mmCIF file of N, CA and C in Angstrom:
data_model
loop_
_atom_site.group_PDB
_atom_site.id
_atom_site.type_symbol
_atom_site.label_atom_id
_atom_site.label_comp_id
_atom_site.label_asym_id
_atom_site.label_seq_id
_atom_site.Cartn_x
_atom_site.Cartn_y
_atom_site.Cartn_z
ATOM 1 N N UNK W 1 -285.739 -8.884 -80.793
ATOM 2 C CA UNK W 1 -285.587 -7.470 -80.994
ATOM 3 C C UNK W 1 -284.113 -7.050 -80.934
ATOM 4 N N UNK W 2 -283.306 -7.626 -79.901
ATOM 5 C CA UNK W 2 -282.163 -7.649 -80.256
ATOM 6 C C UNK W 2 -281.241 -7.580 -81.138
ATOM 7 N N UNK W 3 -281.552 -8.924 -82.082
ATOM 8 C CA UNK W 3 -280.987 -8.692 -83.111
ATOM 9 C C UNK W 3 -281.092 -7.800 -84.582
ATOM 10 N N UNK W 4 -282.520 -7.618 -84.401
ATOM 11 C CA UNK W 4 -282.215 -6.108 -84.897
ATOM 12 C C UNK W 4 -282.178 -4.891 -85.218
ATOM 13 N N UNK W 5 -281.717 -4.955 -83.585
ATOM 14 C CA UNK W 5 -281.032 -3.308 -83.045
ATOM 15 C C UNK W 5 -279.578 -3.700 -83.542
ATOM 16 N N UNK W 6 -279.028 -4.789 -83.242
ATOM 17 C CA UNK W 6 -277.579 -5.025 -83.645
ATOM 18 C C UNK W 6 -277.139 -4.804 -85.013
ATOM 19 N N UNK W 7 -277.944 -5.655 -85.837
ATOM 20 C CA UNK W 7 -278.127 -5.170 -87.349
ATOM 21 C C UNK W 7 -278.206 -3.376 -87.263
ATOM 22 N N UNK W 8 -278.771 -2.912 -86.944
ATOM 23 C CA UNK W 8 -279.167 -1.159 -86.876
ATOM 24 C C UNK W 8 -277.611 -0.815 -86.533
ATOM 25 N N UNK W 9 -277.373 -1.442 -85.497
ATOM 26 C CA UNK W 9 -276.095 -0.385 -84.929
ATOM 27 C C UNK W 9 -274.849 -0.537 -85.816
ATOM 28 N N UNK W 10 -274.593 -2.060 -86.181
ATOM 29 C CA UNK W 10 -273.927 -2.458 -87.493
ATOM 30 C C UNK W 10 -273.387 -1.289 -88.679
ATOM 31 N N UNK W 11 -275.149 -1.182 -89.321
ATOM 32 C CA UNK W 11 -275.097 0.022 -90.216
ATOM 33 C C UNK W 11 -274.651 1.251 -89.814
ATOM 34 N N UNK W 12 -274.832 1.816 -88.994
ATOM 35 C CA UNK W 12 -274.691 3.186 -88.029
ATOM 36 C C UNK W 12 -272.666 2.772 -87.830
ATOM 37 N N UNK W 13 -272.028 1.895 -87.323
ATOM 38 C CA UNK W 13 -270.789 1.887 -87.636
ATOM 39 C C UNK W 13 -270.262 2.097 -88.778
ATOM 40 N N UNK W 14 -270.757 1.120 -89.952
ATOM 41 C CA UNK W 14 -270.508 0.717 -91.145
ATOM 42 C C UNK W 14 -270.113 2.732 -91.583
ATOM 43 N N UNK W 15 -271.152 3.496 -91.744
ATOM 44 C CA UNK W 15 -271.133 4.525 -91.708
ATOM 45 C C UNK W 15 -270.481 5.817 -91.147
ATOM 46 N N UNK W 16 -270.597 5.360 -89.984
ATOM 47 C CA UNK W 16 -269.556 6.157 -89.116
ATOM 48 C C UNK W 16 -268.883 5.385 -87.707
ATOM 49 N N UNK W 17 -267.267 4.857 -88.790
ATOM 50 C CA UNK W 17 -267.150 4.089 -87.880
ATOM 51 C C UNK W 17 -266.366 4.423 -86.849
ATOM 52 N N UNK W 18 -266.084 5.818 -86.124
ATOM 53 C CA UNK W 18 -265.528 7.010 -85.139
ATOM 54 C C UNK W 18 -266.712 6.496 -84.299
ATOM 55 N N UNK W 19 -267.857 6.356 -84.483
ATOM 56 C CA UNK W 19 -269.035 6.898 -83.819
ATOM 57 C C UNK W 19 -268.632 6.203 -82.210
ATOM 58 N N UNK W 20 -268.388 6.884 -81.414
ATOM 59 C CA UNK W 20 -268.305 6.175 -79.914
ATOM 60 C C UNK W 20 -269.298 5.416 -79.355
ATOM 61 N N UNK W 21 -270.454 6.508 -79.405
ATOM 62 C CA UNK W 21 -271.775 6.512 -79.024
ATOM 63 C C UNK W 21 -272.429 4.775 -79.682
ATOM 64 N N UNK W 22 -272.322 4.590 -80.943
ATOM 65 C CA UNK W 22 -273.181 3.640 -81.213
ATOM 66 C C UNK W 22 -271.876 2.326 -81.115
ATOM 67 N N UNK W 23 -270.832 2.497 -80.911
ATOM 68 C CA UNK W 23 -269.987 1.382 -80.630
ATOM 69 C C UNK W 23 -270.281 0.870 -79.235
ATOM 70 N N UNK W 24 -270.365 1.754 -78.155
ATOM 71 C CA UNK W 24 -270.832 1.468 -77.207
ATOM 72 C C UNK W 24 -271.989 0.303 -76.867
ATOM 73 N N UNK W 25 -273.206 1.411 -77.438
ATOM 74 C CA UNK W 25 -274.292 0.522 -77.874
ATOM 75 C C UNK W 25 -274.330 -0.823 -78.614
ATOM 76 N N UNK W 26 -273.455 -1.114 -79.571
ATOM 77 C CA UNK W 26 -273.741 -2.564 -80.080
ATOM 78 C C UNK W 26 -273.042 -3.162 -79.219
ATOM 79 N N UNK W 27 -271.793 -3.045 -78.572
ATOM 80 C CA UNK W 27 -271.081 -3.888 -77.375
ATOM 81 C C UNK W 27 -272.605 -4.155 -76.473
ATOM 82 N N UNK W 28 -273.156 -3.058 -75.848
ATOM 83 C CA UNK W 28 -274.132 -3.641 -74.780
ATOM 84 C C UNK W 28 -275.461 -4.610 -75.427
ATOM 85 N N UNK W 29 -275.606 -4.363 -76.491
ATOM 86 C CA UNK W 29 -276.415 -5.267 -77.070
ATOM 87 C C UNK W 29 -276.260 -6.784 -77.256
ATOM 88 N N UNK W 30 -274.644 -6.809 -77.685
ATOM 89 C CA UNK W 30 -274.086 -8.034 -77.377
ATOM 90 C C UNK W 30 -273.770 -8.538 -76.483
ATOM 91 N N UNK W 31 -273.760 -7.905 -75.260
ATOM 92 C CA UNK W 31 -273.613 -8.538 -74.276
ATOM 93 C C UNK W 31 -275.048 -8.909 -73.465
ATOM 94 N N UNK W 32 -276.086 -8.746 -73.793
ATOM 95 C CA UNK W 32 -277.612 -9.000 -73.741
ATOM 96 C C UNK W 32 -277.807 -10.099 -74.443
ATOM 97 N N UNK W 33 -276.988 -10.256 -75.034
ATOM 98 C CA UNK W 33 -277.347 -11.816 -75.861
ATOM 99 C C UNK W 33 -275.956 -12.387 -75.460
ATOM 100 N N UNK W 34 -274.598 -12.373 -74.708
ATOM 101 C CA UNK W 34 -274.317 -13.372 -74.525
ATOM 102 C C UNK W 34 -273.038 -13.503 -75.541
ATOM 103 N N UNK W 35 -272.775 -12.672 -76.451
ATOM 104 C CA UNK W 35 -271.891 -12.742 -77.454
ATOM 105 C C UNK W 35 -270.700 -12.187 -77.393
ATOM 106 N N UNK W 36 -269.984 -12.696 -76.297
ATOM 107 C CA UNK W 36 -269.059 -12.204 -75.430
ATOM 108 C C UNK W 36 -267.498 -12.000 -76.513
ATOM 109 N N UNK W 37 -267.418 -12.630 -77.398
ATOM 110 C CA UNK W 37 -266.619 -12.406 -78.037
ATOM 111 C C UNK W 37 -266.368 -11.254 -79.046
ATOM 112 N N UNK W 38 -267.466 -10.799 -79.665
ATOM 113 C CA UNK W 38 -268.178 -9.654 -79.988
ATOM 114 C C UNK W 38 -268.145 -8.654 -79.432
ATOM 115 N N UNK W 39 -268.892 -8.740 -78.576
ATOM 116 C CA UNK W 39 -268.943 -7.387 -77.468
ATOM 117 C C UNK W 39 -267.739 -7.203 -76.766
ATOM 118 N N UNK W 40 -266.708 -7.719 -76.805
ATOM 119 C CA UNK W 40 -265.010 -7.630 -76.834
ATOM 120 C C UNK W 40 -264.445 -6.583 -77.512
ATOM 121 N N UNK W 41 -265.021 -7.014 -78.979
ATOM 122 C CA UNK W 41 -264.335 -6.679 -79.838
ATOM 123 C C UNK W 41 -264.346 -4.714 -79.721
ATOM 124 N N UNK W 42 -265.640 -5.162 -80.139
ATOM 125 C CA UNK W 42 -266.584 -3.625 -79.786
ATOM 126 C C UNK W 42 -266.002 -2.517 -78.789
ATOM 127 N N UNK W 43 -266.149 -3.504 -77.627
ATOM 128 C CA UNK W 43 -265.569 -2.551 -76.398
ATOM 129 C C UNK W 43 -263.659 -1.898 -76.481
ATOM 130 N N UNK W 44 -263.172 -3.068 -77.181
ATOM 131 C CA UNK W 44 -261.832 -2.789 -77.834
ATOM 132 C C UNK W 44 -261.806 -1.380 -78.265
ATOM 133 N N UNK W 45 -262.520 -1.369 -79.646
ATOM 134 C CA UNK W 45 -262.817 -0.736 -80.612
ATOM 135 C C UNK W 45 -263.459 0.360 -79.909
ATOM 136 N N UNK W 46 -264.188 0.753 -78.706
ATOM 137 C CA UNK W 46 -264.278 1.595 -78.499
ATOM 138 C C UNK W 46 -263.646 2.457 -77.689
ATOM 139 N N UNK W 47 -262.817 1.604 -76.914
ATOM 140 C CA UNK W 47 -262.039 2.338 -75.802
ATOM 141 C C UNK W 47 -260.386 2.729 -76.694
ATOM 142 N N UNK W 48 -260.232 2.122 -77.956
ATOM 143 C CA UNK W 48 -259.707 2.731 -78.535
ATOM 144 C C UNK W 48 -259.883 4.380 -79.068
ATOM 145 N N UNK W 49 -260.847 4.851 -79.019
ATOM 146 C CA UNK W 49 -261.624 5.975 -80.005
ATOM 147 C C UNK W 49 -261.895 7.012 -78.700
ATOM 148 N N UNK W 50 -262.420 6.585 -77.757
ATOM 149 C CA UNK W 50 -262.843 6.797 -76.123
ATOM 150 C C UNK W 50 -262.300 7.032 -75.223
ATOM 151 N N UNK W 51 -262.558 8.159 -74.835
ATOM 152 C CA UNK W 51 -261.332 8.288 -73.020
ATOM 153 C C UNK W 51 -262.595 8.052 -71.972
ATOM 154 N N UNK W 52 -262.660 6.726 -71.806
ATOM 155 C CA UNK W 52 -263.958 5.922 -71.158
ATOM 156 C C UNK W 52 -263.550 6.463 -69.639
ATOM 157 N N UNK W 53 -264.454 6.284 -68.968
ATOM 158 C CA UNK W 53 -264.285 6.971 -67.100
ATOM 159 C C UNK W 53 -264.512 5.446 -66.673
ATOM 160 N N UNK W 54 -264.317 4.635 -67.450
ATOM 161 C CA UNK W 54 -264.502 2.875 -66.759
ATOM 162 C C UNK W 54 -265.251 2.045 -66.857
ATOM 163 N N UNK W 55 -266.355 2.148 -67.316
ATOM 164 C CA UNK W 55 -267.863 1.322 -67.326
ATOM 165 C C UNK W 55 -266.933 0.599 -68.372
ATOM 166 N N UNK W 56 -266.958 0.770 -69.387
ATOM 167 C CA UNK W 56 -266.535 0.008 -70.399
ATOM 168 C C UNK W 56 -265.248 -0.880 -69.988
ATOM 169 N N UNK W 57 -264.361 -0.318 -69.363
ATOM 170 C CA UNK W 57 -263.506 -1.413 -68.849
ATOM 171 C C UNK W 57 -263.921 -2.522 -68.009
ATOM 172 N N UNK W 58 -265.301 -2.052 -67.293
ATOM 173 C CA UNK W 58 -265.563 -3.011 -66.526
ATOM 174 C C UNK W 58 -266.355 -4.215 -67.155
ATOM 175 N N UNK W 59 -267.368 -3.484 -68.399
ATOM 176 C CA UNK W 59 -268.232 -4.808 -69.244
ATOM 177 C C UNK W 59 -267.079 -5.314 -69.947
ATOM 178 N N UNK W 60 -265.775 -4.669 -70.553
ATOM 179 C CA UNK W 60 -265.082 -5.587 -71.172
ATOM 180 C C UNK W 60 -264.099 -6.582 -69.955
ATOM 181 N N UNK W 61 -263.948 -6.787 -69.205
ATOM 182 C CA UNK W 61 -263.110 -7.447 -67.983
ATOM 183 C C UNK W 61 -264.224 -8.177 -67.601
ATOM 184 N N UNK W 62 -266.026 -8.077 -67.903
ATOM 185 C CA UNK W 62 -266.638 -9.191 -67.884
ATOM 186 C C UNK W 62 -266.908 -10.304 -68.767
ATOM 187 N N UNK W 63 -266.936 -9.420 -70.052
ATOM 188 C CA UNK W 63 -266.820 -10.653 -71.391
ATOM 189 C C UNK W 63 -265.874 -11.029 -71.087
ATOM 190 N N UNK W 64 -264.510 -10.745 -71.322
ATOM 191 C CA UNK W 64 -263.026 -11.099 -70.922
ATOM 192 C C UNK W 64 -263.124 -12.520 -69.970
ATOM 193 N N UNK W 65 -264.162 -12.367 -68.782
ATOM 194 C CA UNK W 65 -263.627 -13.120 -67.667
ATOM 195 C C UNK W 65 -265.072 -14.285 -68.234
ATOM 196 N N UNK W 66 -265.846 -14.218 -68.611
ATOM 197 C CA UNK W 66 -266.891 -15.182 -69.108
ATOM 198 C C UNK W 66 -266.482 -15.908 -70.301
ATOM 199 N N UNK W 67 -265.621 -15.399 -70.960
ATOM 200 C CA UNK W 67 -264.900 -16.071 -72.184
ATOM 201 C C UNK W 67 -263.308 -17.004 -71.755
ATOM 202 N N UNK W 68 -263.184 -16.872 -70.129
ATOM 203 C CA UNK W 68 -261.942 -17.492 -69.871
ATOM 204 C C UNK W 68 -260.844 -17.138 -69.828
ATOM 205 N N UNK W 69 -260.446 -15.812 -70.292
ATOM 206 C CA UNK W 69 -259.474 -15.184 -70.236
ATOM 207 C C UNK W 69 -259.493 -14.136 -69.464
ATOM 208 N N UNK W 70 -258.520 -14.646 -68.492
ATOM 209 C CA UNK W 70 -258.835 -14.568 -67.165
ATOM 210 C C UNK W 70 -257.842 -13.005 -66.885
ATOM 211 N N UNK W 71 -256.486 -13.485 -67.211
ATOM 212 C CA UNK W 71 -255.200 -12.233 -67.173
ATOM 213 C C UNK W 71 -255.642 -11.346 -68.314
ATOM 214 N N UNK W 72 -256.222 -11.619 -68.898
ATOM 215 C CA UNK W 72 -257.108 -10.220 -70.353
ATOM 216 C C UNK W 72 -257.996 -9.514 -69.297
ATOM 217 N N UNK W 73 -258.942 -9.899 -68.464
ATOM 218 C CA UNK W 73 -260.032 -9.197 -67.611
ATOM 219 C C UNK W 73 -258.899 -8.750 -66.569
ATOM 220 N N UNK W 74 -258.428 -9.225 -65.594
ATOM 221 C CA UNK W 74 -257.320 -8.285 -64.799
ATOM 222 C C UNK W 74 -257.164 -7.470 -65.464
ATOM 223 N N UNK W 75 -256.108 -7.255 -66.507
ATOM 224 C CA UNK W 75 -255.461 -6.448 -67.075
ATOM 225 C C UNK W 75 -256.961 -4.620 -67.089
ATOM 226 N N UNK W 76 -257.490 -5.702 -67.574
ATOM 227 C CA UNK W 76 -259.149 -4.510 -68.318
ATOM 228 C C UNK W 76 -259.936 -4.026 -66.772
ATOM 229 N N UNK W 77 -259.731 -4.659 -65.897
ATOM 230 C CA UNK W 77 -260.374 -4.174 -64.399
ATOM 231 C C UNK W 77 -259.075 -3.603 -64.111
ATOM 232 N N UNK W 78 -257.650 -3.396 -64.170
ATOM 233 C CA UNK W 78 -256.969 -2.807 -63.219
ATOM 234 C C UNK W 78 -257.075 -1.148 -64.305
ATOM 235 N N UNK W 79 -257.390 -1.229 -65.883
ATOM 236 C CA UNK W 79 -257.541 0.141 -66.723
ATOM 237 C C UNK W 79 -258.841 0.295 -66.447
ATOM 238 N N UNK W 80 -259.597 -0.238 -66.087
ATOM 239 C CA UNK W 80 -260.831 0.670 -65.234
ATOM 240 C C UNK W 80 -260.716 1.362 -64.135
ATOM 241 N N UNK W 81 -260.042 0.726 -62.998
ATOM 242 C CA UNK W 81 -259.677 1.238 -62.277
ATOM 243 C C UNK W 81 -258.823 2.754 -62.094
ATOM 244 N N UNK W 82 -257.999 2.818 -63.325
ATOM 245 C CA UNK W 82 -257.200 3.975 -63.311
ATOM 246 C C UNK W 82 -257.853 5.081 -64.288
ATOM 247 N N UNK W 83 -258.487 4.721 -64.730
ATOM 248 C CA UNK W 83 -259.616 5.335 -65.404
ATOM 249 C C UNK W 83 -260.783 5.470 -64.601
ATOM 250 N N UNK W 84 -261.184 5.195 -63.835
ATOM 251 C CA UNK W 84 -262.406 5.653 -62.729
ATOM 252 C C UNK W 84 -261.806 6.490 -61.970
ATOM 253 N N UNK W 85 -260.508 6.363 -61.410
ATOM 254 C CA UNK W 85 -259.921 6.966 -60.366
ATOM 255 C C UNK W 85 -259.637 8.435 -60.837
ATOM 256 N N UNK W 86 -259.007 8.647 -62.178
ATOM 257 C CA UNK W 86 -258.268 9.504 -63.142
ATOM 258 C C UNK W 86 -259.872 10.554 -63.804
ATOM 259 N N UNK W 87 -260.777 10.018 -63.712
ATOM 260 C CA UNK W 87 -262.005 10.442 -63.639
ATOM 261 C C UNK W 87 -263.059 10.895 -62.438
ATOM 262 N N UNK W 88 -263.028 10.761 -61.202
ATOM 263 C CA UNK W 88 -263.281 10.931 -60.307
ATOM 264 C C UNK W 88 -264.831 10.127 -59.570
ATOM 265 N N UNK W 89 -264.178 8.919 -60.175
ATOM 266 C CA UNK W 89 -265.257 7.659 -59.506
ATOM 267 C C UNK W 89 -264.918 6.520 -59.038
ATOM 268 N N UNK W 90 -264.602 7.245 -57.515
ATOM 269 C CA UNK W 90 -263.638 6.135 -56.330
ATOM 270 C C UNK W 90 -264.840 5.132 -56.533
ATOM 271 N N UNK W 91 -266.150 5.186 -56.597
ATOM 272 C CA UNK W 91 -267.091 3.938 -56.333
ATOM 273 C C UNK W 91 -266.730 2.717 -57.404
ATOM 274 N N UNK W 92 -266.702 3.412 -58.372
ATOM 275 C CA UNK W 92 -266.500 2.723 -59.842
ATOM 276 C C UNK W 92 -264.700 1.719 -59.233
ATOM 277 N N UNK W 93 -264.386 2.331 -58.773
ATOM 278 C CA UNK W 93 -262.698 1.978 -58.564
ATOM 279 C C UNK W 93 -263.100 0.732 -57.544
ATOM 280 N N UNK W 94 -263.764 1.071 -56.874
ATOM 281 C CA UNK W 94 -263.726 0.421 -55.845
ATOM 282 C C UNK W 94 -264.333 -0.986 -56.153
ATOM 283 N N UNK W 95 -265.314 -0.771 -56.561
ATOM 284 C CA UNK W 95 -265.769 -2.002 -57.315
ATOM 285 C C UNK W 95 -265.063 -2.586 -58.241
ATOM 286 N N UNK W 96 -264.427 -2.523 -59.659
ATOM 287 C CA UNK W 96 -262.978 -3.004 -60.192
ATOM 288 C C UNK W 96 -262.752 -3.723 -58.856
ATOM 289 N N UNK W 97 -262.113 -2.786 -57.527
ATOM 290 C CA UNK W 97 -260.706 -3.781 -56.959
ATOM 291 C C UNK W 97 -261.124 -5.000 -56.359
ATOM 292 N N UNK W 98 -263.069 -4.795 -55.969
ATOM 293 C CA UNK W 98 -263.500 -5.706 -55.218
ATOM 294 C C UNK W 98 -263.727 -6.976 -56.598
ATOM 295 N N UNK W 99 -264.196 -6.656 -57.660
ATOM 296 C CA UNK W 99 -263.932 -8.268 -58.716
ATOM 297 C C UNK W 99 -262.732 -8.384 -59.026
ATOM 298 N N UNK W 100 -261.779 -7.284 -58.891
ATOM 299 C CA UNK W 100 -260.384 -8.038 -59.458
ATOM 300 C C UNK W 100 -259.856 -9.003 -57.747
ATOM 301 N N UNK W 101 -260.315 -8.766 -56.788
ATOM 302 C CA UNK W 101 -259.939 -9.489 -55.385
ATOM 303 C C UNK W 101 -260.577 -10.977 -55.463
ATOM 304 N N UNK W 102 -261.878 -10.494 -56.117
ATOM 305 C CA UNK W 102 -262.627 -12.252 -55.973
ATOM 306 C C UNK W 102 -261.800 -12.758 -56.767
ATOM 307 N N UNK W 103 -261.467 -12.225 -58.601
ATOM 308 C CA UNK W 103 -260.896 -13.633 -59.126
ATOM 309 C C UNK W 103 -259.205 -14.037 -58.887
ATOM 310 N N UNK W 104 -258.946 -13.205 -57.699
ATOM 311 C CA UNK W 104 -257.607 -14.158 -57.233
ATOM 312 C C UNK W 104 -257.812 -15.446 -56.902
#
């Protein structure tokens, strides 16, 4: 079923490719299957378009850190962080500092 909602959300970019909302969505879809390189991209692509409050920094600093690139996920957990904070979600922050502490 996954794949195609992904196909769906695909088209829905293809169309409107501003759309925040469904960029979001195909990142989390891909990351339900594992397609960490993908759902990168996506999350890129959306936090480009997006003044995200952090979630998204945090699924992208997990593909990031499941794909091995390790100083790419720092980088993406410490802009969650200032983006949770800059948004008013010390919890969200707090969590960032506690996975950016484990992968020291």
């Amino acid at each position: 079923m996954s794949e195609s909602r992904i196909e769906l959300f695909r088209k829905m970019i293809e169309a409107e490719p501003n759309n925040t909302t469904v960029r979001f969505g195909l990142a989390n879809e891909l990351l339900k299957l594992e397609r960490f390189e993908e759902a990168a991209v996506e999350l890129k692509a959306y936090l480009g378009l997006a003044d995200d409050q952090g979630n998204a920094y945090g699924k992208l600093a997990q593909a990031l850190e499941r794909l091995g690139r390790i100083d790419e996920a720092r980088e993406a957990y410490q802009q969650g962080i200032s983006a949770a904070t800059r948004h008013g979600h010390p919890g969200m922050a707090q969590e960032f500092e506690m996975a950016l502490a484990d992968m020291i």
